[in-house]
Coordinates of C-alpha atoms in Angstrom, one line a residue:
Chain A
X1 CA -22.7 4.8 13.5
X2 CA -21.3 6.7 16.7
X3 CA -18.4 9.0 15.8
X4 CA -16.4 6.3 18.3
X5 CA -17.1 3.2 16.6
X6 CA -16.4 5.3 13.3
X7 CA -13.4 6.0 14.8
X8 CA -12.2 2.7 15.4
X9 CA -12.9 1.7 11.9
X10 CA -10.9 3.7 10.2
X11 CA -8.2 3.2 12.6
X12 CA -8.4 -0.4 12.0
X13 CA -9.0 0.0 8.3
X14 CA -5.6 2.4 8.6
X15 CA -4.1 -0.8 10.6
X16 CA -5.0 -3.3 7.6
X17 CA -3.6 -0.8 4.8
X18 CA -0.5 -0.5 7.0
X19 CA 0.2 -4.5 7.4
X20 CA -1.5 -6.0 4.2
X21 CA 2.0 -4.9 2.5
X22 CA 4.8 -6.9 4.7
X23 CA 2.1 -9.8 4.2
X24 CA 2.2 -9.3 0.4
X25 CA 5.5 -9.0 0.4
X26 CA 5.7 -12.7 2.1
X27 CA 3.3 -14.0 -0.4
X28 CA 5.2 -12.7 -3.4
X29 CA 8.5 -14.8 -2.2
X30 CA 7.1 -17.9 -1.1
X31 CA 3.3 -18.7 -3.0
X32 CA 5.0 -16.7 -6.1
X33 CA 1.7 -14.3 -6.7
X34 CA 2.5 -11.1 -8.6
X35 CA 3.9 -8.5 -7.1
X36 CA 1.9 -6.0 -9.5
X37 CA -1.6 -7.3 -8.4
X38 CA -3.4 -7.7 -4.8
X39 CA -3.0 -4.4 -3.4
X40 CA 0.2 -4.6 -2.3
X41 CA 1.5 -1.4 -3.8
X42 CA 4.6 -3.8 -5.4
X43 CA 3.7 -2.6 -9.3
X44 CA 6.6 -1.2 -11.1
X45 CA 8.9 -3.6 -8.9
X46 CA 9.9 -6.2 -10.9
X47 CA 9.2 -7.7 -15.0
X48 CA 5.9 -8.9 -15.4
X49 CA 6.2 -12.8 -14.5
X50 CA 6.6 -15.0 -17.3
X51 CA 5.0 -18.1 -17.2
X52 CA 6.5 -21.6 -19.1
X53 CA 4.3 -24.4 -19.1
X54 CA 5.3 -28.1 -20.1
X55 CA 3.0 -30.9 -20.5
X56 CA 4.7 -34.8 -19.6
X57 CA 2.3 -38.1 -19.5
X58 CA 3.4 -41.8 -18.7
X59 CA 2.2 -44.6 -21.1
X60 CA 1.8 -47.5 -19.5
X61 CA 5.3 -48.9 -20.6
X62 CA 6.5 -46.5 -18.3
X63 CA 7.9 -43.8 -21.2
X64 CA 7.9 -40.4 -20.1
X65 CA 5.6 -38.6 -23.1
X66 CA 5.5 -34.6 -24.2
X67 CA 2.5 -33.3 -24.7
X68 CA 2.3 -30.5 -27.1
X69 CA 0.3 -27.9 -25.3
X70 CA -0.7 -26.8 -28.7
X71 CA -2.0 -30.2 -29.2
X72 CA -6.1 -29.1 -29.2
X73 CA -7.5 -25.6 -29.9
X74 CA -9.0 -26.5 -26.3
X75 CA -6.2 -27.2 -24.8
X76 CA -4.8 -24.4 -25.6
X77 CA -7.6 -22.0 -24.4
X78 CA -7.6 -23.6 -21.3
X79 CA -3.7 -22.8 -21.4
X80 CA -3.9 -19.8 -21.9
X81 CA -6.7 -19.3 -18.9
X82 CA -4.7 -21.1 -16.8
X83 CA -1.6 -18.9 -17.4
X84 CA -3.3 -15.9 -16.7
X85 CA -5.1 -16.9 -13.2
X86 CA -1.8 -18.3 -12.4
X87 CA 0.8 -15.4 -13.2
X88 CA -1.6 -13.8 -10.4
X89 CA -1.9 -16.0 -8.2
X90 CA 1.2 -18.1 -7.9
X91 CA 0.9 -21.3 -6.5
X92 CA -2.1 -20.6 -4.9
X93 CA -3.7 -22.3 -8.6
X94 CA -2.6 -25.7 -9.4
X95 CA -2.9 -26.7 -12.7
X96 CA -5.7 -28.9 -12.4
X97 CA -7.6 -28.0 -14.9
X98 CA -4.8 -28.3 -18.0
X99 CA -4.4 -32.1 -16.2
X100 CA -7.8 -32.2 -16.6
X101 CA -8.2 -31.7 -20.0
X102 CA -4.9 -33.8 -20.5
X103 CA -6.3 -36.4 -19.0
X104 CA -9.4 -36.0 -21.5
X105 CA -6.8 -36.7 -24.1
X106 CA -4.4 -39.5 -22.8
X107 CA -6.8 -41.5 -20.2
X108 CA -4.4 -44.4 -20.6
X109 CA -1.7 -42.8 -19.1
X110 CA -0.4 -43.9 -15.9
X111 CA 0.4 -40.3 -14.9
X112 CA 0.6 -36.8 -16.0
X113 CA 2.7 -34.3 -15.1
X114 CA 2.4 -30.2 -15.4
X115 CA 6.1 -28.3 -15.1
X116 CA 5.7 -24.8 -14.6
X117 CA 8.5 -22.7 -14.7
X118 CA 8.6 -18.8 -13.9
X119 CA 11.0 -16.7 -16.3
X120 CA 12.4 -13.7 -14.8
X121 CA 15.5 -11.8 -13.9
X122 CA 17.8 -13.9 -11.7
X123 CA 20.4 -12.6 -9.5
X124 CA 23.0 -12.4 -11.6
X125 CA 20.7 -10.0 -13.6
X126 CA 19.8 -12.8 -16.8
X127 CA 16.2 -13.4 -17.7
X128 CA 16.1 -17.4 -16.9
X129 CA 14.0 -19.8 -15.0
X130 CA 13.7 -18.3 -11.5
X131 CA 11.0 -21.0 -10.1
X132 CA 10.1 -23.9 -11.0
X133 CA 7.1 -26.5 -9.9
X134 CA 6.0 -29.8 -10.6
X135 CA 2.5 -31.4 -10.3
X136 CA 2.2 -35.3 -10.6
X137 CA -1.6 -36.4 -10.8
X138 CA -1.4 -40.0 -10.5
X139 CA -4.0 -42.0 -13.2
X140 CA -6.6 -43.1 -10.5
X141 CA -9.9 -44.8 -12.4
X142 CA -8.9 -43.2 -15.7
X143 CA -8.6 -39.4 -13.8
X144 CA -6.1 -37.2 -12.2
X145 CA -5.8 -38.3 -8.7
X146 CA -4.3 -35.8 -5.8
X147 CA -1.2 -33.8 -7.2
X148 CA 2.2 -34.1 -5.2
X149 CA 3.8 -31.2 -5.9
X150 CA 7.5 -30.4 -5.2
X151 CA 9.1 -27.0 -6.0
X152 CA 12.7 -27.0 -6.6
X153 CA 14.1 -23.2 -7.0
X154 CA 16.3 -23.7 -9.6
X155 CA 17.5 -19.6 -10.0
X156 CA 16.7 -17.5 -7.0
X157 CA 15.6 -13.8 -7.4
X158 CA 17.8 -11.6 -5.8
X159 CA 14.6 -10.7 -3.7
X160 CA 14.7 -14.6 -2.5
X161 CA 19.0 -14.9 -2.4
X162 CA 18.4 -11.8 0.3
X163 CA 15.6 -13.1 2.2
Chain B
X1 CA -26.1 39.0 31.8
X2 CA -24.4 36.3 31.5
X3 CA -24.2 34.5 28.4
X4 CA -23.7 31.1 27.8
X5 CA -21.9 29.6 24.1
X6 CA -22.3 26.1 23.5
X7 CA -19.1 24.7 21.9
X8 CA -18.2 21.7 20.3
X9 CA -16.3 19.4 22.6
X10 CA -12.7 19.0 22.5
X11 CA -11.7 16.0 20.1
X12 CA -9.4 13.8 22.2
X13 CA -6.4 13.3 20.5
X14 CA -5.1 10.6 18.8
X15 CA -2.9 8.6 15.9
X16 CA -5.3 9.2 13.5
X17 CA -5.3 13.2 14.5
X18 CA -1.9 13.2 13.6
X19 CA -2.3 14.4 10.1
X20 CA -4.7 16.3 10.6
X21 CA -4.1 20.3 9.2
X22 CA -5.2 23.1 10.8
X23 CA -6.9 25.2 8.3
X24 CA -11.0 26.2 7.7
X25 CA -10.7 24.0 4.4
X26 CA -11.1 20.6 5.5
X27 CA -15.1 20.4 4.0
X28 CA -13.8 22.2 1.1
X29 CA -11.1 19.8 0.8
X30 CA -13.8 16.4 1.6
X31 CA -16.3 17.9 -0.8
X32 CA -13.9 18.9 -3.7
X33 CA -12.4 15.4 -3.1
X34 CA -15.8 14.3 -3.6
X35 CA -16.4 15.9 -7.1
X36 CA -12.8 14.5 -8.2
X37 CA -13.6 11.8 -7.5
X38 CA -17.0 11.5 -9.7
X39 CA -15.4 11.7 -12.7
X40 CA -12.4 10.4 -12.2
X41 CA -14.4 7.0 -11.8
X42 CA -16.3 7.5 -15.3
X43 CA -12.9 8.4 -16.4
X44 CA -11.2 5.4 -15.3
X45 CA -14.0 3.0 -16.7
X46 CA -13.7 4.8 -19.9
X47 CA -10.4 3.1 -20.6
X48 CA -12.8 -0.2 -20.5
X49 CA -15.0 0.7 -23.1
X50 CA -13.0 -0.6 -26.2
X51 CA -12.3 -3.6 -24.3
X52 CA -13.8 -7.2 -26.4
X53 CA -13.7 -8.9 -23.2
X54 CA -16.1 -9.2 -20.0
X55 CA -14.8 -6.4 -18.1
X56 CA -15.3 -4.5 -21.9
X57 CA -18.6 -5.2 -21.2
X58 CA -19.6 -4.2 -18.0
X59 CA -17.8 -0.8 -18.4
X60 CA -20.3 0.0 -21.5
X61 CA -23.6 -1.3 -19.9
X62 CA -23.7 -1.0 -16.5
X63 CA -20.4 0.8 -14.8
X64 CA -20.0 3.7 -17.3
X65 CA -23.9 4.5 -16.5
X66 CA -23.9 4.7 -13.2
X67 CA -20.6 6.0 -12.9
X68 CA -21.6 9.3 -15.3
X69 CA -25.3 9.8 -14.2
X70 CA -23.4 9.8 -10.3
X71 CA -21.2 12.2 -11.1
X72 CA -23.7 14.5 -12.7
X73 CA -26.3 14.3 -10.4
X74 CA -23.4 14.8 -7.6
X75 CA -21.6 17.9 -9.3
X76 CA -25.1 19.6 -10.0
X77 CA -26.5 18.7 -6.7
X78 CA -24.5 19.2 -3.7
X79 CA -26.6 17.2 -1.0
X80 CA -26.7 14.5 -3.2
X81 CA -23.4 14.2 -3.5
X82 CA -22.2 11.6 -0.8
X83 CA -25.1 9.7 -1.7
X84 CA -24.0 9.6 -5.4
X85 CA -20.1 8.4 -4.0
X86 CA -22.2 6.1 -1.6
X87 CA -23.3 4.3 -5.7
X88 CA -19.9 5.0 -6.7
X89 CA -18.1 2.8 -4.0
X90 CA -21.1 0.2 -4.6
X91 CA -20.5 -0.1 -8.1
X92 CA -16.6 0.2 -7.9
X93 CA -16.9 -3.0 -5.6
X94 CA -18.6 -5.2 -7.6
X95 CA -16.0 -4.1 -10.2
X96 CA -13.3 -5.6 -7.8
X97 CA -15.2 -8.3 -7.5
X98 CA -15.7 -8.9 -11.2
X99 CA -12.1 -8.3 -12.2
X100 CA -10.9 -10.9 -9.2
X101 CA -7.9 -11.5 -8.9
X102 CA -6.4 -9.2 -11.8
X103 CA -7.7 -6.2 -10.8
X104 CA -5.6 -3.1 -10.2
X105 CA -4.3 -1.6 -7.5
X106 CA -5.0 2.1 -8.9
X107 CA -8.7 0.3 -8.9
X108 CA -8.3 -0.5 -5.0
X109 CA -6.9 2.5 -4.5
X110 CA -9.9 4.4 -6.1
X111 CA -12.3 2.1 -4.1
X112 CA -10.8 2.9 -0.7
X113 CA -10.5 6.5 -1.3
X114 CA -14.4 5.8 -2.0
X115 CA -14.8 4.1 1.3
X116 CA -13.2 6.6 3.3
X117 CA -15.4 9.5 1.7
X118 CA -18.4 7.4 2.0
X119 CA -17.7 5.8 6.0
X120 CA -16.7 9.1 7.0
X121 CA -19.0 11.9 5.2
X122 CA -20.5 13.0 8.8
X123 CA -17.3 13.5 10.3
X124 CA -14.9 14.9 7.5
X125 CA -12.3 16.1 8.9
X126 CA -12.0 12.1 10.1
X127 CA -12.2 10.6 6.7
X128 CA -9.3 13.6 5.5
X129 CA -7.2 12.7 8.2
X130 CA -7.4 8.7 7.5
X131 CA -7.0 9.3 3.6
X132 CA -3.6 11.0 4.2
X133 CA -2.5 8.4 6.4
X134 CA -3.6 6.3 4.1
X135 CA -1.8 8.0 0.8
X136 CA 1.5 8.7 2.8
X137 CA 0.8 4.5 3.4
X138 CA 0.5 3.8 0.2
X139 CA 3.7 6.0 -1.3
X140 CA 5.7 4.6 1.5
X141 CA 5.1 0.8 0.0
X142 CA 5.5 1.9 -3.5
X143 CA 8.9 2.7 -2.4
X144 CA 9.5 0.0 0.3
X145 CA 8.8 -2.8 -2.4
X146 CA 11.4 -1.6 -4.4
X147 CA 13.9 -2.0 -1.7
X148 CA 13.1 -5.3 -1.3
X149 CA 12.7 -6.8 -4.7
X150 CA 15.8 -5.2 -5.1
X151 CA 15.8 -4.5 -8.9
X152 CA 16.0 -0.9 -8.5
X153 CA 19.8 -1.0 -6.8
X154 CA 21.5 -1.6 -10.3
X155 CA 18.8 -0.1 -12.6
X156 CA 17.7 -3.5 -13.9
X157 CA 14.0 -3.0 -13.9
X158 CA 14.6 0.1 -15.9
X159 CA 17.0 -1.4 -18.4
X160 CA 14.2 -4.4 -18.9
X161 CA 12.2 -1.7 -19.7
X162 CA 14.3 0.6 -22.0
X163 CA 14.9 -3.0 -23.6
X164 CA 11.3 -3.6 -24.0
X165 CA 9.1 0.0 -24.2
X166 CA 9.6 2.2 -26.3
X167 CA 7.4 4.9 -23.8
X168 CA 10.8 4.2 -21.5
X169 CA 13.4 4.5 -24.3
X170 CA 12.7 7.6 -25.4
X171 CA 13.1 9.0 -21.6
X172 CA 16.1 6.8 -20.4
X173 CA 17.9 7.1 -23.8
X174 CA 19.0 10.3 -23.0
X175 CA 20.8 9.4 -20.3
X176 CA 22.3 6.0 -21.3
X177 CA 24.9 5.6 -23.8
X178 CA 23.7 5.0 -27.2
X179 CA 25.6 1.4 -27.4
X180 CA 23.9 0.2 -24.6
X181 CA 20.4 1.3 -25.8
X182 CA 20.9 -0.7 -28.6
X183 CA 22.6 -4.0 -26.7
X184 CA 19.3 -3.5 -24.5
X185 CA 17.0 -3.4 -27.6
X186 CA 18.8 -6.3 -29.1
X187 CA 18.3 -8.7 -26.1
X188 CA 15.2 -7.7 -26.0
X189 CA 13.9 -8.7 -22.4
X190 CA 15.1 -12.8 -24.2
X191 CA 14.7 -15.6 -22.8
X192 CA 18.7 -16.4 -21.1
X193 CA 19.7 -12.5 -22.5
X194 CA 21.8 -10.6 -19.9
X195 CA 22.9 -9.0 -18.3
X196 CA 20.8 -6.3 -17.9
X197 CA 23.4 -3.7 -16.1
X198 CA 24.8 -0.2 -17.0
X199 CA 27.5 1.7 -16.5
X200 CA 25.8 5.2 -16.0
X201 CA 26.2 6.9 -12.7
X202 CA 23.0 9.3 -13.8
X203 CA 21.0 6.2 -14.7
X204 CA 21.8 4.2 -11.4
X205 CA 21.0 7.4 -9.3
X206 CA 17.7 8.5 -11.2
X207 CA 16.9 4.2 -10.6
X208 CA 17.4 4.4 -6.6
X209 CA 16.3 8.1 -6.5
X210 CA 12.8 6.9 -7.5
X211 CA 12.5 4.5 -4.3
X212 CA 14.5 6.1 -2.0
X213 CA 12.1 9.1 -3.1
X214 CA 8.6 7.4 -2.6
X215 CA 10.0 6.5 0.3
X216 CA 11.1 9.6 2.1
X217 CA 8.4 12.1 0.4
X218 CA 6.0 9.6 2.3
X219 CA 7.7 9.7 5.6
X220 CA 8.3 13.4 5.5
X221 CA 4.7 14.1 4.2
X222 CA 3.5 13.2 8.4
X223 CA 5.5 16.1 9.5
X224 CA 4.0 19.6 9.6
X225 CA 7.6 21.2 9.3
X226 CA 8.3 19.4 6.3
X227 CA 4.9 19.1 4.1
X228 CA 5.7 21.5 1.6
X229 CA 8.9 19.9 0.6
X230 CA 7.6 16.2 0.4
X231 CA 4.4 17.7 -0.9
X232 CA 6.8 18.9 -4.1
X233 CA 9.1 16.1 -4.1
X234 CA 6.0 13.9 -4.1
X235 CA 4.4 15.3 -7.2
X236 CA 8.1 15.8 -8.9
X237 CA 8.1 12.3 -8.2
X238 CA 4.6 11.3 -9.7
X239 CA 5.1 13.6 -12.8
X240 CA 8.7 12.1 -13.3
X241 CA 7.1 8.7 -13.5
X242 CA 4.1 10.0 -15.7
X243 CA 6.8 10.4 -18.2
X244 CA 8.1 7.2 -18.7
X245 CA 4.7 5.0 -17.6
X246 CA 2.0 7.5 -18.9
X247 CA -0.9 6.2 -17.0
X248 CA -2.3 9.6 -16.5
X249 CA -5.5 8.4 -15.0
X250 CA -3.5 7.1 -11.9
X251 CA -1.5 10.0 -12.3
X252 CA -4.1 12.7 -11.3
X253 CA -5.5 10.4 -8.3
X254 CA -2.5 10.2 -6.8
X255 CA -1.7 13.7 -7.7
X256 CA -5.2 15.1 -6.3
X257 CA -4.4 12.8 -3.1
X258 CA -1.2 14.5 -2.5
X259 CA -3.0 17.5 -2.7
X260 CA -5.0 16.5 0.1
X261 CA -2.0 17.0 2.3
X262 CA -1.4 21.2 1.4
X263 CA -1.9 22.9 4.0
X264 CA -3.5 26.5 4.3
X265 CA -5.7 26.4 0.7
X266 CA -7.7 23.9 -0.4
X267 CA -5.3 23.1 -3.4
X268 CA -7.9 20.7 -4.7
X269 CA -10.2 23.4 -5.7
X270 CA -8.1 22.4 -8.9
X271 CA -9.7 19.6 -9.2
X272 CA -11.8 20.4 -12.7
X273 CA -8.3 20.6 -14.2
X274 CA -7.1 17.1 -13.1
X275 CA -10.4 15.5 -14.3
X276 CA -10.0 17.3 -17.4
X277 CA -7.2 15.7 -17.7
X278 CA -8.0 12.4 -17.2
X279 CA -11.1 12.9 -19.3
X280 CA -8.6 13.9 -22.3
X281 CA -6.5 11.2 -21.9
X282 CA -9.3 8.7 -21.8
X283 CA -11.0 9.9 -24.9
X284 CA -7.5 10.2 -27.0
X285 CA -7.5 6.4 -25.6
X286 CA -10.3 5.9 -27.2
X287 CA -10.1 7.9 -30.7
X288 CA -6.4 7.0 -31.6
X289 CA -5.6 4.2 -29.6
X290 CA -1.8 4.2 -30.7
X291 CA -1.7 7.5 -28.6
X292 CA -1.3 5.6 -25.6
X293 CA -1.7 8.3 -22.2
X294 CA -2.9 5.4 -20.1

């Protein structure tokens, strides 16, 4: 490599390091990854996220029906997996497979829905639910069809009341 | 007679030249950089190797290896030694890649410190001058961050962790008053607990000290005039931390990449005694793992 081109590679390496941040930063507040992971030099900023997860199905008389996510030890791992990829990654990881598995379970039902709720400090300085999103998979052929997901902010952050 | 001296061009200036020191030390500084960094890899996977899980794994069979038989190869023989971070970086990436998405940012850190020594080894005084702009980078988001998550401006992300650690209560306890320390305990980082506020003046200044800190020690750090005295807030700074968080793993990278910055000595001569360190640390990890240093 010519001492130029090397040149310009760091200085555009240097130019990457510099903007990844303010990007980050963007991701954090509106996909909800964790500020403490993906190189964007946010650890120590805020509490780990806390993750809440509740499991709803449909019968087909139209009742809304809980699902205990301690229901299988399966279920449960899968859970537990899920909870981990998605404290990172926000809501770049839909649920889909806990409705998977769910589905597994309750094929009868006419939908299932996945509420998960992230528990953190909210502005007033109380550890409550500062976002929460719902998947609805729609029963298509006995399986989880296309989620519409909606996400309702129910207690901003103070990092999302000052955006 | 005339006599005729052939000289290295003139480098043409530019951003990157910036940071640049002007000192004979700047191979010292690359190579001793070089040998920190060695071990500090072996060190770092060493935390791994009680781990049950995948990473656990990996760390005992494969990245602990290559890591250690780099870094001896590379201490005892010089011009092997870039070749020896050249297997470093490779095996740090596919550590990245293996640890996707959760792994560290003191791991990305490590692994771009790597690529910088290992894209720049024929041009060193390059690779130096893009690794401080890239530390003074670094401790300039640290701080940023804070500012914008905003949990710094009323001490809460401290008091959560006062509430929740005890490495955190023994530090902040002296500053706090002692019915607060145990309101804090009691809520316990709770589900609907609150609110977690205090009504210490020393507390909410050492809280917005620390960001306002990272902040300024990074700016000041690009300006020859003031160097030294971001150079010393810096590692106040880092040590001050180390106290509360005891990762001391991160805390001698970062404090060897400070380093990097002191001008007129190559301060990271003292590098044996920051892997040392880290080495120590590790293995008390490992032999009583309720003596937690990182």
């Amino acid at each position: 490599m010519s001492a130029r081109a090397r040149k310009i590679l760091v200085g555009v390496l240097l130019a990457a390091y510099f903007v990844w941040p303010l990007v980050h930063h963007q991701l954090v507040l509106r996909y909800r990854i964790d500020p403490w992971k993906l190189a964007g030099w946010a650890m120590y900023t805020t509490s780990a996220a806390r993750i809440r997860i509740s499991l709803l199905g449909v019968d087909e008389s139209g009742r809304p029906v809980r699902v205990r996510p301690r229901s299988t030890p399966r279920l449960q791992t899968i859970l537990s997996d899920y909870v981990y990829r998605r404290r990172t990654l926000g809501l770049f990881a839909p649920p889909d497979s806990v409705v998977r598995e769910v589905a597994d379970m309750h094929p009868d039902y006419a939908e299932w829905t996945v509420t998960v709720d992230e528990i953190g400090l909210n502005a007033e300085n109380y550890f409550a639910v500062i976002h929460r999103s719902t998947y609805r998979y729609p029963n298509i052929d006995g399986a989880p069809g296309p989620a519409e997901i909606s996400y309702p902010t129910p207690n901003p952050t103070r990092a999302d009341r000052t955006r | 007679m005339l006599c005729f001296v052939k000289s290295e061009p003139p480098r043409p200036f530019s951003f990157i030249d910036w940071t640049s020191l002007s000192d004979p030390f700047e191979d010292a500084r690359f190579e001793s950089l070089q040998s920190f960094m060695l071990v500090a890899m072996f060190a770092h996977c060493g935390v791994l190797f009680r781990d049950d899980g995948e990473l656990g794994w990996y760390a005992r069979a494969i990245f602990g290896p290559i890591f250690l038989l780099s870094a001896l190869v590379g201490l005892r023989y010089p011009v092997a030694k870039s070749r020896c971070v050249m297997v470093t970086l490779g095996v740090t990436s596919l550590w990245l890649v293996i640890a996707w998405p959760n792994f560290a940012n003191h791991l990305f850190l490590e692994w771009s410190v790597l690529l910088f020594l290992t894209l720049c080894r024929q041009d060193k005084k390059l690779g130096l001058n893009g690794l401080r702009w890239l530390v003074a980078t670094i401790f300039f988001y640290t701080g940023f961050q804070k500012f914008l998550m905003g949990q710094y401006f009323e001490g809460q992300f401290f008091l959560v962790r006062v509430a929740t650690s005890e490495k955190f209560r023994v530090v902040f306890e002296l500053v706090l008053p002692e019915e607060e320390v145990a309101r804090l305990v009691e809520m316990g980082a709770g589900f609907g607990t609150g609110p977690y506020e205090t009504s210490s003046t020393l507390f909410l200044a050492m809280s917005n000290a620390v960001w306002i800190g990272e902040m300024g020690a990074a700016i000041l750090l690009l300006f020859p005039k003031w160097r030294k005295l971001a150079l010393f807030a810096g590692i106040a700074l880092v040590l001050g931390i180390e106290v509360g968080a005891r990762e001391l793993v991160f805390g001698c990278v970062f404090t060897i990449l400070l380093l990097i910055f002191y001008q007129g000595r190559n301060a990271i001569a003292l590098w044996p005694a920051f892997a040392a360190v880290q080495i120590l640390s590790v293995a008390s990890r490992l032999l009583f793992p309720d003596l937690r240093f990182n």
